[in-house]
Structure formats: structure tokens, C-alpha cells
Amino acid sequence: AEAKIFKPDYVLSPWVQEQHRKDAEGCKRIAAEFNEWGKKLQAAGFRFAFHNHDAEFKPIGSTTAQDILIQETDPKLVDFELDLYFVTKVGISTADYLRKYPGRFKLVHMKDISKNSATGFGELPDSSIVPLGDGKIDWPKTLAAAADTGVTHFYVEDESETAPEGIKKSAQYLKTVKF
């Protein structure tokens, strides 16, 4: 009901509880729920999308929760928002992951991760969030992949203590990126 007031394009789910994403069967049940939510939201004039964190990339056998959710959801009903920071945090190329599932990511959260941040699933300090261009992400390659694979919504996100300055620096950097 609240979504109708603001008239957004998307209604997102930002999290799947661990007990539901710890095995393939649980992820498939969540994907089925996402399809149902997508159907209901589509009928109400919205699109449904899921926003990842690093936890969705933990291995489940030879796959991940993120891969299962993408593979088991209907692209006509469910889109995905890729948080580029978390993809990089776990050691995956953002450009390669976008290209792995063309058309599935319609939104991206753009925040960079410091060059000295450890790769993996451990907690990182807020200082690991740096302005775009100051971290590990290859932005020209990532933005080219996003453009090639159908991303339509781009959000600069900075959760650091210096966010106002960081967002300004990120915006300045984006004006210089060629892809």
C-alpha cells in the first residue's frame, strides 16, 4: 500500500534469512516465493527485485544461493539488483557476473571497496567503503558490462562516515569514466 504513494518502479527485498538460503532446497522455495511476489506486484503495477549481499555468494555445493535464485525465478516476474561492493568483496569480477546473467540485473548498487580490503565473507569496517574509482572495482569494464546486459537503474551508495564527500567524489569520477 505504501508503494502506491511514492509510485516507484521497483519494490525490493534486501535480504533472505540464513536458514532459508543455507541449502539448494531452501533457495528454490525462496525463488518460488519471489515468483509469487513478482506476480502480485506486477498486477499492482510494480516490478519486484532482490538485492544481494555477500552471504548469497557462499558456496552451496558447486553453486550459490544467488545463482539458484536467478536460475529459479521467472525473468518476466523477478529482476535483480547487484550490489557491486559485495560481489567484489567475495572475489568475483563484477563485469563477469553481470555478463553471466544478461538481462537479469536491472539495477546496480555502485559502491567501491578499498584496495587493501580482505576478500571473503568476514565483516569489514566502514572504512572499506571508498568513493568510486578509489577501490578495487574496474569501473569502465563494469559499466560497459552493465550497459551491454540491460542494467537500467544505477545507484551510487556510500555508507561511510564521509558519505557526503564520498558521493561528490564518486559523481566527479563517473563523469570521467569512458566505456
PDB file of C-alpha atoms in Angstrom, residues 57-174:
ATOM      1  CA  PHE A  57      27.560 -15.953  -2.722  1.00  0.00           C
ATOM      2  CA  LYS A  58      28.580 -18.521  -0.106  1.00  0.00           C
ATOM      3  CA  PRO A  59      29.038 -21.902  -1.796  1.00  0.00           C
ATOM      4  CA  ILE A  60      26.202 -24.393  -1.741  1.00  0.00           C
ATOM      5  CA  GLY A  61      27.880 -27.377  -3.323  1.00  0.00           C
ATOM      6  CA  SER A  62      29.006 -26.203  -6.755  1.00  0.00           C
ATOM      7  CA  THR A  63      26.654 -23.200  -6.829  1.00  0.00           C
ATOM      8  CA  THR A  64      25.477 -20.309  -4.649  1.00  0.00           C
ATOM      9  CA  ALA A  65      22.183 -19.004  -3.301  1.00  0.00           C
ATOM     10  CA  GLN A  66      22.437 -16.068  -5.717  1.00  0.00           C
ATOM     11  CA  ASP A  67      22.820 -18.379  -8.709  1.00  0.00           C
ATOM     12  CA  ILE A  68      19.891 -20.539  -7.595  1.00  0.00           C
ATOM     13  CA  LEU A  69      17.659 -17.507  -7.062  1.00  0.00           C
ATOM     14  CA  ILE A  70      18.451 -16.200 -10.536  1.00  0.00           C
ATOM     15  CA  GLN A  71      18.054 -19.578 -12.228  1.00  0.00           C
ATOM     16  CA  GLU A  72      14.820 -20.481 -10.427  1.00  0.00           C
ATOM     17  CA  THR A  73      12.972 -17.173 -10.855  1.00  0.00           C
ATOM     18  CA  ASP A  74      10.964 -16.091 -13.865  1.00  0.00           C
ATOM     19  CA  PRO A  75      12.622 -13.145 -15.651  1.00  0.00           C
ATOM     20  CA  LYS A  76       9.153 -11.857 -16.530  1.00  0.00           C
ATOM     21  CA  LEU A  77       8.393 -11.502 -12.803  1.00  0.00           C
ATOM     22  CA  VAL A  78      11.666 -11.051 -10.922  1.00  0.00           C
ATOM     23  CA  ASP A  79      14.645  -8.768 -11.514  1.00  0.00           C
ATOM     24  CA  PHE A  80      17.841  -8.410  -9.508  1.00  0.00           C
ATOM     25  CA  GLU A  81      19.811  -5.512  -8.084  1.00  0.00           C
ATOM     26  CA  LEU A  82      23.504  -6.347  -7.982  1.00  0.00           C
ATOM     27  CA  ASP A  83      25.464  -4.759  -5.138  1.00  0.00           C
ATOM     28  CA  LEU A  84      28.872  -4.425  -6.772  1.00  0.00           C
ATOM     29  CA  TYR A  85      30.706  -3.940  -3.463  1.00  0.00           C
ATOM     30  CA  PHE A  86      29.608  -7.328  -2.142  1.00  0.00           C
ATOM     31  CA  VAL A  87      30.381  -9.126  -5.406  1.00  0.00           C
ATOM     32  CA  THR A  88      33.908  -7.721  -5.303  1.00  0.00           C
ATOM     33  CA  LYS A  89      34.211  -8.411  -1.561  1.00  0.00           C
ATOM     34  CA  VAL A  90      33.865 -12.141  -2.179  1.00  0.00           C
ATOM     35  CA  GLY A  91      36.374 -12.131  -5.039  1.00  0.00           C
ATOM     36  CA  ILE A  92      34.082 -12.210  -8.081  1.00  0.00           C
ATOM     37  CA  SER A  93      34.538  -9.912 -11.074  1.00  0.00           C
ATOM     38  CA  THR A  94      31.566  -7.549 -11.258  1.00  0.00           C
ATOM     39  CA  ALA A  95      31.706  -7.392 -15.051  1.00  0.00           C
ATOM     40  CA  ASP A  96      31.918 -11.171 -15.390  1.00  0.00           C
ATOM     41  CA  TYR A  97      28.974 -11.718 -13.047  1.00  0.00           C
ATOM     42  CA  LEU A  98      26.802  -9.203 -14.902  1.00  0.00           C
ATOM     43  CA  ARG A  99      27.653 -10.992 -18.155  1.00  0.00           C
ATOM     44  CA  LYS A 100      26.882 -14.400 -16.622  1.00  0.00           C
ATOM     45  CA  TYR A 101      23.193 -13.455 -16.431  1.00  0.00           C
ATOM     46  CA  PRO A 102      22.408 -10.929 -19.179  1.00  0.00           C
ATOM     47  CA  GLY A 103      19.060  -9.248 -18.734  1.00  0.00           C
ATOM     48  CA  ARG A 104      18.567 -10.331 -15.107  1.00  0.00           C
ATOM     49  CA  PHE A 105      20.158  -7.335 -13.416  1.00  0.00           C
ATOM     50  CA  LYS A 106      18.136  -4.186 -13.985  1.00  0.00           C
ATOM     51  CA  LEU A 107      19.604  -2.279 -11.038  1.00  0.00           C
ATOM     52  CA  VAL A 108      23.098  -1.914  -9.574  1.00  0.00           C
ATOM     53  CA  HIS A 109      24.343  -0.501  -6.291  1.00  0.00           C
ATOM     54  CA  MET A 110      27.577   1.267  -7.081  1.00  0.00           C
ATOM     55  CA  LYS A 111      29.980   1.464  -4.167  1.00  0.00           C
ATOM     56  CA  ASP A 112      33.673   0.694  -4.226  1.00  0.00           C
ATOM     57  CA  ILE A 113      35.720  -1.416  -1.832  1.00  0.00           C
ATOM     58  CA  SER A 114      39.163  -0.328  -0.666  1.00  0.00           C
ATOM     59  CA  LYS A 115      42.143  -1.904  -2.383  1.00  0.00           C
ATOM     60  CA  ASN A 116      43.507  -3.292   0.892  1.00  0.00           C
ATOM     61  CA  SER A 117      40.242  -4.985   1.965  1.00  0.00           C
ATOM     62  CA  ALA A 118      40.388  -8.716   2.504  1.00  0.00           C
ATOM     63  CA  THR A 119      38.460 -10.942   0.118  1.00  0.00           C
ATOM     64  CA  GLY A 120      35.860 -13.238   1.652  1.00  0.00           C
ATOM     65  CA  PHE A 121      32.808 -13.322   3.855  1.00  0.00           C
ATOM     66  CA  GLY A 122      34.176 -11.707   7.015  1.00  0.00           C
ATOM     67  CA  GLU A 123      32.949  -8.372   8.355  1.00  0.00           C
ATOM     68  CA  LEU A 124      34.769  -5.316   7.058  1.00  0.00           C
ATOM     69  CA  PRO A 125      34.980  -1.901   8.698  1.00  0.00           C
ATOM     70  CA  ASP A 126      33.029   1.044   7.271  1.00  0.00           C
ATOM     71  CA  SER A 127      36.375   2.396   6.067  1.00  0.00           C
ATOM     72  CA  SER A 128      36.365  -0.359   3.418  1.00  0.00           C
ATOM     73  CA  ILE A 129      33.748   1.687   1.543  1.00  0.00           C
ATOM     74  CA  VAL A 130      35.556   4.213  -0.623  1.00  0.00           C
ATOM     75  CA  PRO A 131      34.490   6.637  -3.371  1.00  0.00           C
ATOM     76  CA  LEU A 132      34.118   5.138  -6.836  1.00  0.00           C
ATOM     77  CA  GLY A 133      37.485   4.932  -8.554  1.00  0.00           C
ATOM     78  CA  ASP A 134      39.464   4.705  -5.312  1.00  0.00           C
ATOM     79  CA  GLY A 135      38.989   0.971  -4.832  1.00  0.00           C
ATOM     80  CA  LYS A 136      39.229  -2.446  -6.449  1.00  0.00           C
ATOM     81  CA  ILE A 137      36.354  -2.278  -8.936  1.00  0.00           C
ATOM     82  CA  ASP A 138      37.238  -1.803 -12.606  1.00  0.00           C
ATOM     83  CA  TRP A 139      34.511   0.747 -13.330  1.00  0.00           C
ATOM     84  CA  PRO A 140      34.982   1.122 -17.098  1.00  0.00           C
ATOM     85  CA  LYS A 141      34.736  -2.662 -17.542  1.00  0.00           C
ATOM     86  CA  THR A 142      31.839  -2.960 -15.072  1.00  0.00           C
ATOM     87  CA  LEU A 143      29.822  -0.098 -16.569  1.00  0.00           C
ATOM     88  CA  ALA A 144      30.359  -1.473 -20.077  1.00  0.00           C
ATOM     89  CA  ALA A 145      29.056  -4.863 -18.903  1.00  0.00           C
ATOM     90  CA  ALA A 146      26.090  -3.186 -17.197  1.00  0.00           C
ATOM     91  CA  ALA A 147      25.232  -1.281 -20.383  1.00  0.00           C
ATOM     92  CA  ASP A 148      25.605  -4.421 -22.511  1.00  0.00           C
ATOM     93  CA  THR A 149      23.455  -6.616 -20.269  1.00  0.00           C
ATOM     94  CA  GLY A 150      20.415  -4.406 -19.685  1.00  0.00           C
ATOM     95  CA  VAL A 151      21.000  -2.544 -16.412  1.00  0.00           C
ATOM     96  CA  THR A 152      18.673   0.463 -16.369  1.00  0.00           C
ATOM     97  CA  HIS A 153      18.948   1.806 -12.799  1.00  0.00           C
ATOM     98  CA  PHE A 154      22.251   2.879 -11.252  1.00  0.00           C
ATOM     99  CA  TYR A 155      22.544   3.942  -7.596  1.00  0.00           C
ATOM    100  CA  VAL A 156      25.677   5.387  -6.030  1.00  0.00           C
ATOM    101  CA  GLU A 157      25.748   4.183  -2.443  1.00  0.00           C
ATOM    102  CA  ASP A 158      28.135   5.312   0.278  1.00  0.00           C
ATOM    103  CA  GLU A 159      27.527   4.152   3.836  1.00  0.00           C
ATOM    104  CA  SER A 160      30.769   5.535   5.212  1.00  0.00           C
ATOM    105  CA  GLU A 161      31.131   8.305   7.771  1.00  0.00           C
ATOM    106  CA  THR A 162      32.341  10.581   4.967  1.00  0.00           C
ATOM    107  CA  ALA A 163      29.417   9.854   2.638  1.00  0.00           C
ATOM    108  CA  PRO A 164      28.637  13.461   1.590  1.00  0.00           C
ATOM    109  CA  GLU A 165      32.208  14.000   0.410  1.00  0.00           C
ATOM    110  CA  GLY A 166      32.472  10.472  -0.962  1.00  0.00           C
ATOM    111  CA  ILE A 167      29.321  10.769  -3.075  1.00  0.00           C
ATOM    112  CA  LYS A 168      30.540  14.054  -4.514  1.00  0.00           C
ATOM    113  CA  LYS A 169      33.912  12.473  -5.364  1.00  0.00           C
ATOM    114  CA  SER A 170      32.148   9.439  -6.889  1.00  0.00           C
ATOM    115  CA  ALA A 171      29.967  11.681  -9.066  1.00  0.00           C
ATOM    116  CA  GLN A 172      33.052  13.567 -10.257  1.00  0.00           C
ATOM    117  CA  TYR A 173      34.791  10.291 -11.046  1.00  0.00           C
ATOM    118  CA  LEU A 174      31.821   8.948 -13.007  1.00  0.00           C
TER     119      LEU A 174
END
